[in-house]
Every structure is written in structure tokens, then in C-alpha cells.
CSV table of C-alpha atoms and ligand atoms in Angstrom, one decimal:
chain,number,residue,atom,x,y,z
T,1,UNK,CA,-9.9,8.6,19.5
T,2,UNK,CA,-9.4,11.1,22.3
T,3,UNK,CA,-11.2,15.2,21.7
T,4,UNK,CA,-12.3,13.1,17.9
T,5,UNK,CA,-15.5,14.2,16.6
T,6,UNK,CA,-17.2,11.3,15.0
T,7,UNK,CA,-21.1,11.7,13.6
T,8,UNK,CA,-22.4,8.4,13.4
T,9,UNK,CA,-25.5,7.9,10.3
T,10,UNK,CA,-27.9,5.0,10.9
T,11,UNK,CA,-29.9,3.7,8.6
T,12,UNK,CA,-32.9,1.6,8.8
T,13,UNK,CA,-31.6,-1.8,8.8
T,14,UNK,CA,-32.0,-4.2,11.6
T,15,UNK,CA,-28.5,-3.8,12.7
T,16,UNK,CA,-29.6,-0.3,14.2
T,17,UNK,CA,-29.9,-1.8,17.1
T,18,UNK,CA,-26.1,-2.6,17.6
T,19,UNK,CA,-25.2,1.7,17.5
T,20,UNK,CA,-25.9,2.8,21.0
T,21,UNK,CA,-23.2,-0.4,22.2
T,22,UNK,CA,-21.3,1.9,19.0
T,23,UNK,CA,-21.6,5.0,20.4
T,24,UNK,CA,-20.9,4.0,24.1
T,25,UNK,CA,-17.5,2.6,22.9
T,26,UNK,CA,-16.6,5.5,21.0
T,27,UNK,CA,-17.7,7.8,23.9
T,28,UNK,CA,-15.0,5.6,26.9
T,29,UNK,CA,-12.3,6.4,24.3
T,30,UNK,CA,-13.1,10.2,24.7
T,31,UNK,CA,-14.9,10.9,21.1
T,32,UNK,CA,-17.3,13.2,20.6
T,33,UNK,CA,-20.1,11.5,19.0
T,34,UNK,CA,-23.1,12.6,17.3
T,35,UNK,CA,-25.7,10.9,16.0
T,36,UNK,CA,-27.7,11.4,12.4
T,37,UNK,CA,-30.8,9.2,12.2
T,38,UNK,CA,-33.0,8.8,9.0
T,39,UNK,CA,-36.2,8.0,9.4
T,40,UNK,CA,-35.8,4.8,8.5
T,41,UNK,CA,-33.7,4.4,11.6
T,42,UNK,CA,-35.8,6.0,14.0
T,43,UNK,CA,-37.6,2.3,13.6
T,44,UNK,CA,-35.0,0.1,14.8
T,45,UNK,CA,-33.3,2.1,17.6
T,46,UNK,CA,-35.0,4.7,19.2
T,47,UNK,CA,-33.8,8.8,19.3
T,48,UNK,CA,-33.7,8.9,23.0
T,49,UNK,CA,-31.5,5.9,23.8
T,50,UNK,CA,-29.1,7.4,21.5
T,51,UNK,CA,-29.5,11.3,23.0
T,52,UNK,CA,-28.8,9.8,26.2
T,53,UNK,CA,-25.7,7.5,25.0
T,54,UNK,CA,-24.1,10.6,23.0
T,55,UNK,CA,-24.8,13.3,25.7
T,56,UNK,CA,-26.0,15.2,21.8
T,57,UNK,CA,-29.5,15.9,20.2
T,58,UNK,CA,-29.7,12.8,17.8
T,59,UNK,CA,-30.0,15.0,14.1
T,60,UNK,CA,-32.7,14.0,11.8
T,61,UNK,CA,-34.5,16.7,10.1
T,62,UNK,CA,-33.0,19.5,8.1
T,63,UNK,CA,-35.4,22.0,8.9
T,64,UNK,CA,-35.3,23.1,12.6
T,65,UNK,CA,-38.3,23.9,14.5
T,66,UNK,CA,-39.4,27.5,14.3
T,67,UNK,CA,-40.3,27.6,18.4
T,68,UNK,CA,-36.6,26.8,19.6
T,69,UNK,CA,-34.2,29.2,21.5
T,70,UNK,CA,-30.8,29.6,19.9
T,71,UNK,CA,-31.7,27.4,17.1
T,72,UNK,CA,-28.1,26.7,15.2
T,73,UNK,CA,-30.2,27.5,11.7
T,74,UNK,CA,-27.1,26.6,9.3
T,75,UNK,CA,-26.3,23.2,11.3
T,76,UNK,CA,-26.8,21.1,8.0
T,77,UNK,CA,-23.7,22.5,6.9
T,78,UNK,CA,-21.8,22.9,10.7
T,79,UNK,CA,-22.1,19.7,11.1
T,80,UNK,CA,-19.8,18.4,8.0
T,81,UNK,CA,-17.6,20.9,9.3
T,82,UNK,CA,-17.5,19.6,12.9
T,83,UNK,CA,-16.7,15.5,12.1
T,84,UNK,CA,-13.5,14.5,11.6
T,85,UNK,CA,-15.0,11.2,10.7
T,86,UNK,CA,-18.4,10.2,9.2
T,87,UNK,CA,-19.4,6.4,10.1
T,88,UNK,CA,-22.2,5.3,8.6
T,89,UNK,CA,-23.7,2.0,10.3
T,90,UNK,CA,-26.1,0.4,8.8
T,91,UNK,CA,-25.7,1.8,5.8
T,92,UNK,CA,-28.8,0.6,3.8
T,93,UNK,CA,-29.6,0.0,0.1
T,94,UNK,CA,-31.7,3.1,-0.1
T,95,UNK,CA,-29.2,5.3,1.6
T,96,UNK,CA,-26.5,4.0,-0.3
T,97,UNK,CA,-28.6,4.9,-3.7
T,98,UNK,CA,-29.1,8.1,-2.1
T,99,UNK,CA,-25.7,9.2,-1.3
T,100,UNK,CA,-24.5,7.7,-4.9
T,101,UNK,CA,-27.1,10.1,-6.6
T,102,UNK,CA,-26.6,12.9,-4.4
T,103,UNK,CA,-29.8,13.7,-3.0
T,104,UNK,CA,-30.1,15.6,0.3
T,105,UNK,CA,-33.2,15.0,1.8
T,106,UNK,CA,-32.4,14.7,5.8
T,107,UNK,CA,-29.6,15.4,7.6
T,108,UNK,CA,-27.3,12.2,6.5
T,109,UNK,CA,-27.4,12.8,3.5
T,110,UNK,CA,-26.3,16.2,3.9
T,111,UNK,CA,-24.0,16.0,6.3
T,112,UNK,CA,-22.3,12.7,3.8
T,113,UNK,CA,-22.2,16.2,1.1
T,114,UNK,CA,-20.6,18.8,2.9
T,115,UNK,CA,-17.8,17.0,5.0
T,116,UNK,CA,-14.5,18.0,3.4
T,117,UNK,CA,-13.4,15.6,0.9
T,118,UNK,CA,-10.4,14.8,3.0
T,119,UNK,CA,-12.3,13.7,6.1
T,120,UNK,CA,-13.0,10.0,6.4
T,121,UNK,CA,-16.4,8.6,5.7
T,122,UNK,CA,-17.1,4.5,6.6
T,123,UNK,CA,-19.3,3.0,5.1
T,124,UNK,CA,-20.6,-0.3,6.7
T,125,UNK,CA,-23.7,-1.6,4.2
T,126,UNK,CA,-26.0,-4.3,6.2
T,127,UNK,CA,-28.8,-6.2,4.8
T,128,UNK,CA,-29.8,-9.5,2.9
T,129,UNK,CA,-27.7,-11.1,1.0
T,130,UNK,CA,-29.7,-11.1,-2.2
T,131,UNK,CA,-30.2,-6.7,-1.7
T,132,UNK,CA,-26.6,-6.8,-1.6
T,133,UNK,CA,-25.3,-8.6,-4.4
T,134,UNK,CA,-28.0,-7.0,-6.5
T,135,UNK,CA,-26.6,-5.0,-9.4
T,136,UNK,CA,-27.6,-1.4,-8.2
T,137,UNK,CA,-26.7,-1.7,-4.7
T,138,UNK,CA,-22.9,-3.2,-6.1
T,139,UNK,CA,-23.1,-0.6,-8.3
T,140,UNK,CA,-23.9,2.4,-5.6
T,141,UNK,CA,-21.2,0.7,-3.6
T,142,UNK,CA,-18.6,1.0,-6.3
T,143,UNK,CA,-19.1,4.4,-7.0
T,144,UNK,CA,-19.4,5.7,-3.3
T,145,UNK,CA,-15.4,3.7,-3.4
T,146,UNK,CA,-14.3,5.5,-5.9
T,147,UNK,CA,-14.9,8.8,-4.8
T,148,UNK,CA,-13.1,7.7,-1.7
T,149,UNK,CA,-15.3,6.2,1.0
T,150,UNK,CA,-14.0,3.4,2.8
T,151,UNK,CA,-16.9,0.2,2.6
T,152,UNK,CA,-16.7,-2.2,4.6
T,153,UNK,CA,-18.2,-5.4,3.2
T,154,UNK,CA,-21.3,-6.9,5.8
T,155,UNK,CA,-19.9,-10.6,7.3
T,156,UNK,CA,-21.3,-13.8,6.7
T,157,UNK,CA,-23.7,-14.8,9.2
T,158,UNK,CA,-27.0,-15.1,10.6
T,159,UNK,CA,-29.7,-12.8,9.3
T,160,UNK,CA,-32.3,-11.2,10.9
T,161,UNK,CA,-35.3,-13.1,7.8
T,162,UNK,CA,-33.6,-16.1,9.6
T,163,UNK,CA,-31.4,-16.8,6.9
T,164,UNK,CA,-28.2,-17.6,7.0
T,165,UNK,CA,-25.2,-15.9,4.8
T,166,UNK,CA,-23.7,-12.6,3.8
T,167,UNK,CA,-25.5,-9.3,4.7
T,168,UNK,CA,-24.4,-9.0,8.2
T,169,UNK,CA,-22.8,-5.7,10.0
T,170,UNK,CA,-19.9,-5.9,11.4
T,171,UNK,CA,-20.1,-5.5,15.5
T,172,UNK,CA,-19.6,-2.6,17.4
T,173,UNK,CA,-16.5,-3.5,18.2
T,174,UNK,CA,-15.1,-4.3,15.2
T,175,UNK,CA,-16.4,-0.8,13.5
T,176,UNK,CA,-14.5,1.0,16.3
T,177,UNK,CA,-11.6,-1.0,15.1
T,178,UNK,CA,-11.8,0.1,11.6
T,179,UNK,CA,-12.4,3.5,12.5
T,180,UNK,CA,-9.4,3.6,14.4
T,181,UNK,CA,-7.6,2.3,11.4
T,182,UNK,CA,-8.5,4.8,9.1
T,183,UNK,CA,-8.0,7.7,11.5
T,184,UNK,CA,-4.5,6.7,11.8
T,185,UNK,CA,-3.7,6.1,8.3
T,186,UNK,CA,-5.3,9.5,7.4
T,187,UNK,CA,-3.1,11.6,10.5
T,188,UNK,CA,0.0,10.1,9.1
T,189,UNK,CA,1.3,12.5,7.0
T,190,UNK,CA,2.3,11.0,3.3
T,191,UNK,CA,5.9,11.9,2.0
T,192,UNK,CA,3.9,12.9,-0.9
T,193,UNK,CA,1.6,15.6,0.8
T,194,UNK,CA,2.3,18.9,-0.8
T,195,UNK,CA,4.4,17.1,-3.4
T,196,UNK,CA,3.3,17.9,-7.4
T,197,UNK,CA,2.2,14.6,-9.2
T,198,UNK,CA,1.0,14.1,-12.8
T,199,UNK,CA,-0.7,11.1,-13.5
T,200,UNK,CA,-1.5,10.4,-17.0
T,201,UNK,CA,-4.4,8.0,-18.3
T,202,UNK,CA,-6.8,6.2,-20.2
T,203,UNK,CA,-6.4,5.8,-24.1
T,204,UNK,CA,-5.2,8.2,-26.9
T,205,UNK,CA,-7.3,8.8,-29.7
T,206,UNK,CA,-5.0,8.9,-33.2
T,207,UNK,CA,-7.4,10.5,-36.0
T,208,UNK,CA,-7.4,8.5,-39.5
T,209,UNK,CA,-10.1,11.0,-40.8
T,210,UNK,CA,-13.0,13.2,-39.6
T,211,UNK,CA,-14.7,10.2,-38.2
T,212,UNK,CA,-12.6,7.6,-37.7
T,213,UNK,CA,-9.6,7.1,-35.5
T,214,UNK,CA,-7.1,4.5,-34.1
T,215,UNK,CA,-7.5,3.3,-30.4
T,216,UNK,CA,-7.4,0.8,-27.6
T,217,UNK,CA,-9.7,-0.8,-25.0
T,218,UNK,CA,-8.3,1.6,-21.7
T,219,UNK,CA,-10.7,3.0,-19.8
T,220,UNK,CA,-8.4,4.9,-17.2
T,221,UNK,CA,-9.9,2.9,-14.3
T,222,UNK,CA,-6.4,2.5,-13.1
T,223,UNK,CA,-5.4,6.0,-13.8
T,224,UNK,CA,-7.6,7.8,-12.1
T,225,UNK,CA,-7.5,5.5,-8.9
T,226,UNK,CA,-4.0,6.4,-9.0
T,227,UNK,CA,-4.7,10.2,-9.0
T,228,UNK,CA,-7.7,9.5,-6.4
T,229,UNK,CA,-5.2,7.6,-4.0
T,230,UNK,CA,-2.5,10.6,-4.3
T,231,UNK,CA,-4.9,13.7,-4.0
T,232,UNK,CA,-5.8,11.8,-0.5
T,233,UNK,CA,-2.3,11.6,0.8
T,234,UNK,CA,-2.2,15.0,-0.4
T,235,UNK,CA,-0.5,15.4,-2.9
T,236,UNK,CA,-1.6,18.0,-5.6
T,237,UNK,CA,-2.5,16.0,-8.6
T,238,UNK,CA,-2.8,16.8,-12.2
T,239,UNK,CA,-4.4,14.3,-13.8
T,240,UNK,CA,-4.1,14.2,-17.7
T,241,UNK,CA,-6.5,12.1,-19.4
T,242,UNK,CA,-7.4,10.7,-22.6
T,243,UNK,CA,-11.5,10.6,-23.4
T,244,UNK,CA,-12.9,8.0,-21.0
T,245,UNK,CA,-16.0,7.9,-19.0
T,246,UNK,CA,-15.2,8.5,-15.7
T,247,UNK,CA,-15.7,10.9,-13.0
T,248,UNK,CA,-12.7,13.6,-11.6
T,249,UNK,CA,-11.7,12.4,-8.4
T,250,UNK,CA,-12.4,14.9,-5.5
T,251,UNK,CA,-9.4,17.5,-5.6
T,252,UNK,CA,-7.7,16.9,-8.4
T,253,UNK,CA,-6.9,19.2,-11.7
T,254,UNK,CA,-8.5,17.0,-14.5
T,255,UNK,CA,-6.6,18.3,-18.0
T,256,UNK,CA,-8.8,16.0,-21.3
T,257,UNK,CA,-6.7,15.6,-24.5
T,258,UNK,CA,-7.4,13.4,-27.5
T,259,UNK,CA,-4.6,12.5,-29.0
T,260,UNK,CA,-1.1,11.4,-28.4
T,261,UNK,CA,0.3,14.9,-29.6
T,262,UNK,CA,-1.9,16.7,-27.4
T,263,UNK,CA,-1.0,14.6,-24.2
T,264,UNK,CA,2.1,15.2,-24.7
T,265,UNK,CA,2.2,18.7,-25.2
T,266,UNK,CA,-0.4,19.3,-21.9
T,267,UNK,CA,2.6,16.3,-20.4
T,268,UNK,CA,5.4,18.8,-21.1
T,269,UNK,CA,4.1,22.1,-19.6
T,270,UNK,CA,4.9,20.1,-16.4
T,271,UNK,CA,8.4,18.1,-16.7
T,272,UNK,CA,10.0,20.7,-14.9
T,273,UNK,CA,8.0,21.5,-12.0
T,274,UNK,CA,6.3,18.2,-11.2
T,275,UNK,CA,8.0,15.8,-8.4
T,276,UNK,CA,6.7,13.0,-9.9
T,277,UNK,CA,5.3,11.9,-13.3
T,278,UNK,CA,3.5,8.5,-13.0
T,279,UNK,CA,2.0,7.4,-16.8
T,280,UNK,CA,-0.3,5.0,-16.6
T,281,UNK,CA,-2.2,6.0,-20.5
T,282,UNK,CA,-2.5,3.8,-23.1
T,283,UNK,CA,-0.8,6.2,-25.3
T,284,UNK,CA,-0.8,4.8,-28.8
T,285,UNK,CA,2.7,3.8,-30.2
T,286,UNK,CA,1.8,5.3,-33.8
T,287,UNK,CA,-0.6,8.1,-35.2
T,288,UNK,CA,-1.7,8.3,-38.8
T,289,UNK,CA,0.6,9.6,-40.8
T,290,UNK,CA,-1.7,12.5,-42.8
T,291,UNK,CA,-4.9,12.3,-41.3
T,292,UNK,CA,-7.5,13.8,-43.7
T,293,UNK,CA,-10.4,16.5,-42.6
T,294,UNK,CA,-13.3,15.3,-44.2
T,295,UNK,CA,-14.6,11.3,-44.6
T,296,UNK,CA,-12.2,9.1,-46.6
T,297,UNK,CA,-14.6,7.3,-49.3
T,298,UNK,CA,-14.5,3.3,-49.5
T,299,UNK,CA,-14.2,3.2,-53.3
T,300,UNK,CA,-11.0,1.2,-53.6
T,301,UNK,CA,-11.2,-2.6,-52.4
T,302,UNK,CA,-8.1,-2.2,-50.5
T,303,UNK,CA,-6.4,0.7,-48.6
T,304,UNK,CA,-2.8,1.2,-46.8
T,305,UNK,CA,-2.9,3.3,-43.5
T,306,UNK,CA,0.9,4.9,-43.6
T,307,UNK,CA,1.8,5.2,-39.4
T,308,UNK,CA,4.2,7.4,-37.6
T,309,UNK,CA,5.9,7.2,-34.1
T,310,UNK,CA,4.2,9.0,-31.3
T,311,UNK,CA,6.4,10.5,-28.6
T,312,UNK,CA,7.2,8.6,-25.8
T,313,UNK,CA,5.4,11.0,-23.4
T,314,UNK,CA,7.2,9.2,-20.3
T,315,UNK,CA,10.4,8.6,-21.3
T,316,UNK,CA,10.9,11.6,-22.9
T,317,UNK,CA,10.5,13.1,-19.1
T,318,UNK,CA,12.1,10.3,-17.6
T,319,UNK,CA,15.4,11.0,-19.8
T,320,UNK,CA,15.5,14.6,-19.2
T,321,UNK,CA,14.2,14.7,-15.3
T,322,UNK,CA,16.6,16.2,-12.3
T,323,UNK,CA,17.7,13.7,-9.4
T,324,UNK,CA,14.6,14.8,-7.1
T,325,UNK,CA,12.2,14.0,-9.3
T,326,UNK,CA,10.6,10.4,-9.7
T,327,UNK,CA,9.5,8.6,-12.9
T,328,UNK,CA,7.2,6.1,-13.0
T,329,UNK,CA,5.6,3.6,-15.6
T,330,UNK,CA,3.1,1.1,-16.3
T,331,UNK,CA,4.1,-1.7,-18.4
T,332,UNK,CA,1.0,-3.9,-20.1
T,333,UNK,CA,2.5,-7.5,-21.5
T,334,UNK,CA,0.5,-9.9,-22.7
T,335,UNK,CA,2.5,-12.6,-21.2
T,336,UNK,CA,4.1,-13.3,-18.4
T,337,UNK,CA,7.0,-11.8,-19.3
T,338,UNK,CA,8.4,-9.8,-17.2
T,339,UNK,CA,11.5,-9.2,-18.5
T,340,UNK,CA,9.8,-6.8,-21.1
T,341,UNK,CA,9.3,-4.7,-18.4
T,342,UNK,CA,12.3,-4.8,-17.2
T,343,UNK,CA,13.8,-4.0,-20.4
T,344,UNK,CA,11.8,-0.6,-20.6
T,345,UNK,CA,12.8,0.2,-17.1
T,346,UNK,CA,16.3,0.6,-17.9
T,347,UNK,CA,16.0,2.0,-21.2
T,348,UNK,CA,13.5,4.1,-20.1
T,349,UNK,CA,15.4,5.2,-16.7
T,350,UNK,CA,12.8,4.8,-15.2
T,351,UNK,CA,12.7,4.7,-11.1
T,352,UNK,CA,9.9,2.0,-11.0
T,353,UNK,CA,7.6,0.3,-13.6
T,354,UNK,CA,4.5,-1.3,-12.8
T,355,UNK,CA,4.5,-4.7,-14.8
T,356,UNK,CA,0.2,-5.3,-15.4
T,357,UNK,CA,-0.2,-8.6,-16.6
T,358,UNK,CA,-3.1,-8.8,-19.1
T,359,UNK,CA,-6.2,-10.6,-18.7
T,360,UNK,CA,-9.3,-10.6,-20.4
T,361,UNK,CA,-11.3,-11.0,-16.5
T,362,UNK,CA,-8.8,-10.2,-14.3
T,363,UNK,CA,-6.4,-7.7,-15.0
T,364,UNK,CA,-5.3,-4.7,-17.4
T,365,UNK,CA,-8.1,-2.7,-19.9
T,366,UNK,CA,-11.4,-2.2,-18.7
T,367,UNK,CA,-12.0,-4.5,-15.6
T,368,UNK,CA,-12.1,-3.3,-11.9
T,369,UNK,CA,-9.2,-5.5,-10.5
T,370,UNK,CA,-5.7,-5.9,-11.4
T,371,UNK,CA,-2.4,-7.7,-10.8
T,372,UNK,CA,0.4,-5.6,-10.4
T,373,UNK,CA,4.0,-6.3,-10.0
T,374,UNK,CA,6.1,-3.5,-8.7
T,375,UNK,CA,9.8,-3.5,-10.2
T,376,UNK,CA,12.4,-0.5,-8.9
T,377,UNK,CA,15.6,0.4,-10.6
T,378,UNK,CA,17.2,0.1,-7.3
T,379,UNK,CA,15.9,-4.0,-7.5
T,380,UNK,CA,12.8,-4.6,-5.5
T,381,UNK,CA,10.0,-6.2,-7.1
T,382,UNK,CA,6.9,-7.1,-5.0
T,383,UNK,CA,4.8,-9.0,-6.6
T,384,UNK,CA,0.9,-7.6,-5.9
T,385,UNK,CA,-1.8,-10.2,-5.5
T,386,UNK,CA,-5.1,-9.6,-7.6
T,387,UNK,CA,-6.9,-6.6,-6.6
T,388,UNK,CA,-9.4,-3.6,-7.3
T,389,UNK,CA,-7.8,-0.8,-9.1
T,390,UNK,CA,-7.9,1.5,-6.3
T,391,UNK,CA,-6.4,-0.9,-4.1
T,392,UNK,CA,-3.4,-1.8,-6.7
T,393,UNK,CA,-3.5,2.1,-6.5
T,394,UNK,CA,-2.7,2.4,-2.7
T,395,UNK,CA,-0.2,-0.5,-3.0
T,396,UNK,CA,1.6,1.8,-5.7
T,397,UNK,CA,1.4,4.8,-3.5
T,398,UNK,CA,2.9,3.3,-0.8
T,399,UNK,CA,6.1,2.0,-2.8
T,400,UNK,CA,6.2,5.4,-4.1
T,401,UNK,CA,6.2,7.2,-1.0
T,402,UNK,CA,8.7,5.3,0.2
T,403,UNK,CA,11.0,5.8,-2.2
T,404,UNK,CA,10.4,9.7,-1.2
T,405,UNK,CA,11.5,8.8,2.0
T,406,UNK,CA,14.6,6.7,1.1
T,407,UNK,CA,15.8,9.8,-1.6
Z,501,FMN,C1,-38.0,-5.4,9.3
Z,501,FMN,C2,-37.2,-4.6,8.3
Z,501,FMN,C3,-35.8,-4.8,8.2
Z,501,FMN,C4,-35.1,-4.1,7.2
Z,501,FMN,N1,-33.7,-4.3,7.2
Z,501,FMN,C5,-33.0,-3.7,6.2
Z,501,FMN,C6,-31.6,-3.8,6.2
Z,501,FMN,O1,-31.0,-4.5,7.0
Z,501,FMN,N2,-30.9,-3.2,5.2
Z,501,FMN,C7,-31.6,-2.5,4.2
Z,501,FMN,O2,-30.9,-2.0,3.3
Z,501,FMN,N3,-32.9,-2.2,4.3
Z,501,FMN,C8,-33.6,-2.8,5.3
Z,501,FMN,N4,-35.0,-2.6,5.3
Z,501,FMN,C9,-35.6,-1.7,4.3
Z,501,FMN,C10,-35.4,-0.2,4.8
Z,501,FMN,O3,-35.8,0.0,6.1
Z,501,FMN,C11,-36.1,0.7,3.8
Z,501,FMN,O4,-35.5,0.6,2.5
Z,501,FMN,C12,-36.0,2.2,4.2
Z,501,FMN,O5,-36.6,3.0,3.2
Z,501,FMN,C13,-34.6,2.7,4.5
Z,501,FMN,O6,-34.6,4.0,4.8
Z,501,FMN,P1,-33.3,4.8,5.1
Z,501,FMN,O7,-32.3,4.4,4.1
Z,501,FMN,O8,-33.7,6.3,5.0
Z,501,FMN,O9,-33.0,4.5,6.5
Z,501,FMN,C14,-35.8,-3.2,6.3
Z,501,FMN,C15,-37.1,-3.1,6.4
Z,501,FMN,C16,-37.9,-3.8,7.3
Z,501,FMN,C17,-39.3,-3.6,7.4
């Protein structure tokens, strides 16, 4: 933690009153600390214990009083630029809805805007159990993951109402431990900083007529954690996506296609110059074969859709790639079969396919989780247990990186 500048955000949640023990541990390890209070906070712990802990002004307001010498006028924005880290303990339901929405309205929330998006940010929610299970607050959470703050779920535990059960922060010590943890993942350089990645995702839309086209259920949930995970190693991420509903993950070059054609065309601008390709669309297997402009009429009882074969975006690069680059490929099966996946491994040449077993709750289109199983051309398979996209995501990375490393 030595010469690290850490800001700490409280919140006002009981558990304020656990940050100056925070702050004191941080400051023995030789961070720089500063502190950003809401005014919610300024009711559980109070502005000079923490002045006095930090050796800093605790920051509150985003206006500075007129009357002060050498005011620092553009601090709401120095300060972003200053932390290495942002720690934000208790993080509380409103805050959270706050930082999910965007508002800036003290100087948390603006600091949470303009920190780099490379630069850490810890999220520690702490409240009742009941606040945090509630839809909003899991929803708040969920999005403030996916654009890449680390949460740390509250413990189970005694609560301050009395009660008994989840809602509890973790304790000071414990924090420090998790900040140390992401520092040291983040300093690590990736193999794959610098390196060019193209991620395809989500579903291809194939057009029957005007109105009406041929599709499947992916959302590109695991696509774009893929892209996320990659930009924040560093590596420079084009992500090309079918239409889904989602959000461009902080730094990466979003390309939107429709159909199977276009991905493919946007795909092949970049066979040559990208390190590696990872496709993880649902690209259809088959368009129609004479799509019509206008709105096909439903006079006749019965009608035959003729198909064609779609490219095979990936192998298609995987066949024609150079020995640095890396292919790799997502393989949905319905069953437990594995040896499907397998199977397009080798005849795709692929360097690793990522066999997603399929379940309706669980795993593949739609859901949050999934249950990966990692098979390489050069015969590891690691078997992933069941987890959130953007976790499965980071598992993926790290087998890719270190096949940069062995190659
Ligand atoms: C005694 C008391 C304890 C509270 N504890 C929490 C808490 O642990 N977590 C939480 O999310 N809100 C808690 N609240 C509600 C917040 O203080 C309230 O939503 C406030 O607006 C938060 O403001 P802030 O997010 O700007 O700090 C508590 C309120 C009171 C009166």
C-alpha cells in the first residue's frame, strides 16, 4: 500500500463508524488516504475524527467556500485524478442508486465519475437484509459490476435493528485485505495488455421479410463480460455485437451489425491484424434464402422458408490465422456432451473452445451465470463451477493469457 492514494466514500449506514479503524490501517501501511463524506455519513462518524485520522480535509461539498485562501476550485475533478483506488464503505442503498444513475450531487459521487475507468473502485454495500435483497438495490448492484466495480457482498451477522442475518460490512480489516487484492491483481501487467482482441456477441438477426426475421434467445451477457474483462487487462477490444440491450463496456470500440453477413464482413476487416479473435455470438447457422422487401402476405395455408448456410465467422479466421494469433470459441450443447465440442475444436483449429452447457436457470442465453468448461487444443480442460458471466469471463481470460505466455 506504500505512497498509494486511496479516497475512502462513506455513506450513511451504521457501519460508518467502523472507517476511522479503516483509515488508521490504511494510513500504518503508508497510504495516502482521503476521505469523501455524504451527508448521510456526516451522521454516523463525525468529519473531524476522520480529518484527524487522515492528516486530509474530509471532502463533502462540491462547491467550496468563497472566503478560503488557495481554494483548489477544480478539486471535484483532481480528486479522481489523484486515487489510485476508490473504496466505498458503507456503500448505502441510496448511494448505490445514485452512482447506478449517474447523478453528481456531492463530492462521492463525483469523484465515483471522474476516476479513470482503469482505477479500482470497491464497493462494500451495508444495510438490512430486506434493503438488500430488494430488486432495485440487486439491480443498482448489478449494473455498478458490470461496468467494472468490484462489490463486495455485506456478511451475515448481527444487525444494528437487532436483527440477525445478511446486511453486514465487512471489518476494517478485512476491506484492507480486499483492497490489497485488487491493487495487486490490477499492477500485474496482463500478457494481453496492448494485445488487439475481437470479441464477437449476442444474436444475429437473419431477415425473412421487412418485418420479420429468424433469431435466438442470446442476449450477449456473456459477450460483452468477455470484452469488459479484456479492456481491463488492457487489452484493446473491438467488440462486434449483434442487437442486444446492453451497455458498451468502459473502453472498448463497440461495432452493431444485424445480420450474419454483416458480422462477418465487420469480422473480417480484422483477421489480420487482431491477436486474438474470441466469438462468443449466437451467429445463426442459416439465413433466408431470398428475403423479400416489403411484408410477405398470409394468403396461402402453408408456406416453405428455403435456408442457406451462413459463414462460419470464426472458423473461417481460425483456418486462415498466422501462428501468433489465438482463436477462440464458444460451444452451446444442449446436453452434456462434450464431445461436440470437442469435435468443433479440431475441425475448427481452434486453440480453445469454451464448452457452455445449457440451462434454462443456470447457464447459456439470457441468464447472469454460467458453467463453463475450458477445453485447449494442447489438452487441458478445466472444468468451471457455476458462475456470473463476468466471472466465467475472468476465468476465460486468465486461461487465455496464459496461453500468451506459454506461446
Ligand atoms: C439509524 C439509521 C441507520 C441507517 N443505516 C443504513 C444502512 O446501514 N444502509 C443504508 O443503505 N441506509 C441506511 N440508512 C438510511 C440512509 O441513511 C439514508 O438512505 C440516507 O439518505 C443515505 O444517504 P447517503 O447515501 O447520501 O449517505 C439508515 C438510516 C438511519 C436513520
Amino acid at each position: 500500500m506504500r505512497g498509494k492514494n486511496i479516497i475512502i466514500g462513506i455513506c450513511g449506514g451504521i457501519a460508518a463508524y467502523k472507517i476511522p479503524q479503516l483509515v488508521r490501517l490504511l494510513k500504518k501501511r503508508g497510504a495516502n488516504v482521503r476521505v469523501a463524506l455524504t451527508d448521510g455519513g456526516t451522521r454516523f462518524v463525525s468529519e473531524l475524527a476522520l480529518a484527524t485520522v487522515s492528516g486530509e480535509p474530509v471532502y463533502r461539498k462540491i462547491f467550496p467556500p468563497m472566503d478560503t485562501e488557495n481554494m483548489d476550485y477544480t478539486r471535484h475533478i483532481t480528486l479522481g485524478e489523484w486515487a489510485d483506488a476508490l473504496v466505498i464503505a458503507p456503500a448505502t442503498a441510496n448511494t448505490l442508486a445514485k452512482l447506478t444513475a449517474g447523478l453528481c450531487d456531492d463530492m462521492l459521487s463525483v469523484i465515483f465519475i471522474t476516476l479513470r475507468p482503469a482505477k479500482p473502485v470497491l464497493i462494500f454495500p451495508a444495510m438490512d437484509g430486506q434493503m438488500f435483497l430488494s430488486p432495485s438495490v440487486q439491480r443498482n448492484i448489478a449494473t455498478l459490476a458490470a461496468q467494472g466495480c468490484t462489490i463486495i457482498n455485506p456478511e451475515s451477522g448481527e444487525l444494528a435493528s437487532g436483527l440477525c442475518g445478511l446486511g453486514r460490512m465487512p471489518e476494517p480489516e478485512a476491506i484492507l485485505a480486499s483492497l490489497e487484492e485488487v491493487l495487486h491483481t490490477t499492477e500485474n501487467i496482463s500478457p494481453l495488455s496492448g494485445k488487439s482482441v475481437v470479441v464477437t456477441a449476442g444474436p444475429t438477426r437473419e431477415k425473412i421479410d421487412g418485418v420479420r426475421f429468424i433469431s435466438n434467445y442470446s442476449s450477449g451477457k456473456m459477450g460483452f463480460a468477455v470484452a469488459r474483462a479484456a479492456a481491463k487487462r488492457g487489452a484493446l477490444v473491438t467488440l462486434i455485437t449483434g442487437p442486444v440491450h446492453l451497455d458498451t463496456p468502459p473502453g472498448v470500440k463497440r461495432i452493431d451489425v444485424e445480420s450474419a453477413a454483416e458480422m462477418h464482413d465487420a469480422a473480417q476487416k480484422f483477421f489480420r491484424s487482431c491477436s486474438i479473435f474470441i466469438g462468443a455470438a449466437a451467429v445463426a447457422d442459416y439465413r433466408p434464402a431470398a428475403p423479400c422487401e416489403g411484408k410477405i402476405k398470409k394468403d396461402a395455408q402453408e408456406m416453405e422458408l428455403s435456408l442457406v448456410r451462413n459463414p462460419d465467422i470464426l472458423a473461417e479466421f481460425s483456418l486462415q490465422k498466422s501462428s501468433g494469433q489465438l482463436a477462440i470459441g464458444f460451444a452451446l450443447e444442449m446436453e452434456s456432451d462434450i464431445d461436440n465440442a470437442r469435435k468443433k475444436l479440431e475441425t475448427k483449429k481452434l486453440d480453445l473452445i469454451a464448452f457452455n452447457f445449457f440451462d434454462h436457470k443456470t447457464a447459456g442465453f439470457e441468464v447472469d451465470t454460467n458453467i463453463l468448461t475450458l477445453i485447449e487444443n494442447q489438452g487441458t480442460t478445466t472444468e468451471l463451477p457455476q458462475l456470473t458471466k463476468e466471472s466465467a469471463a475472468e476465468r476465460l481470460l486468465d486461461a487465455i493469457e496464459q496461453r500468451c505466455t506459454r506461446t
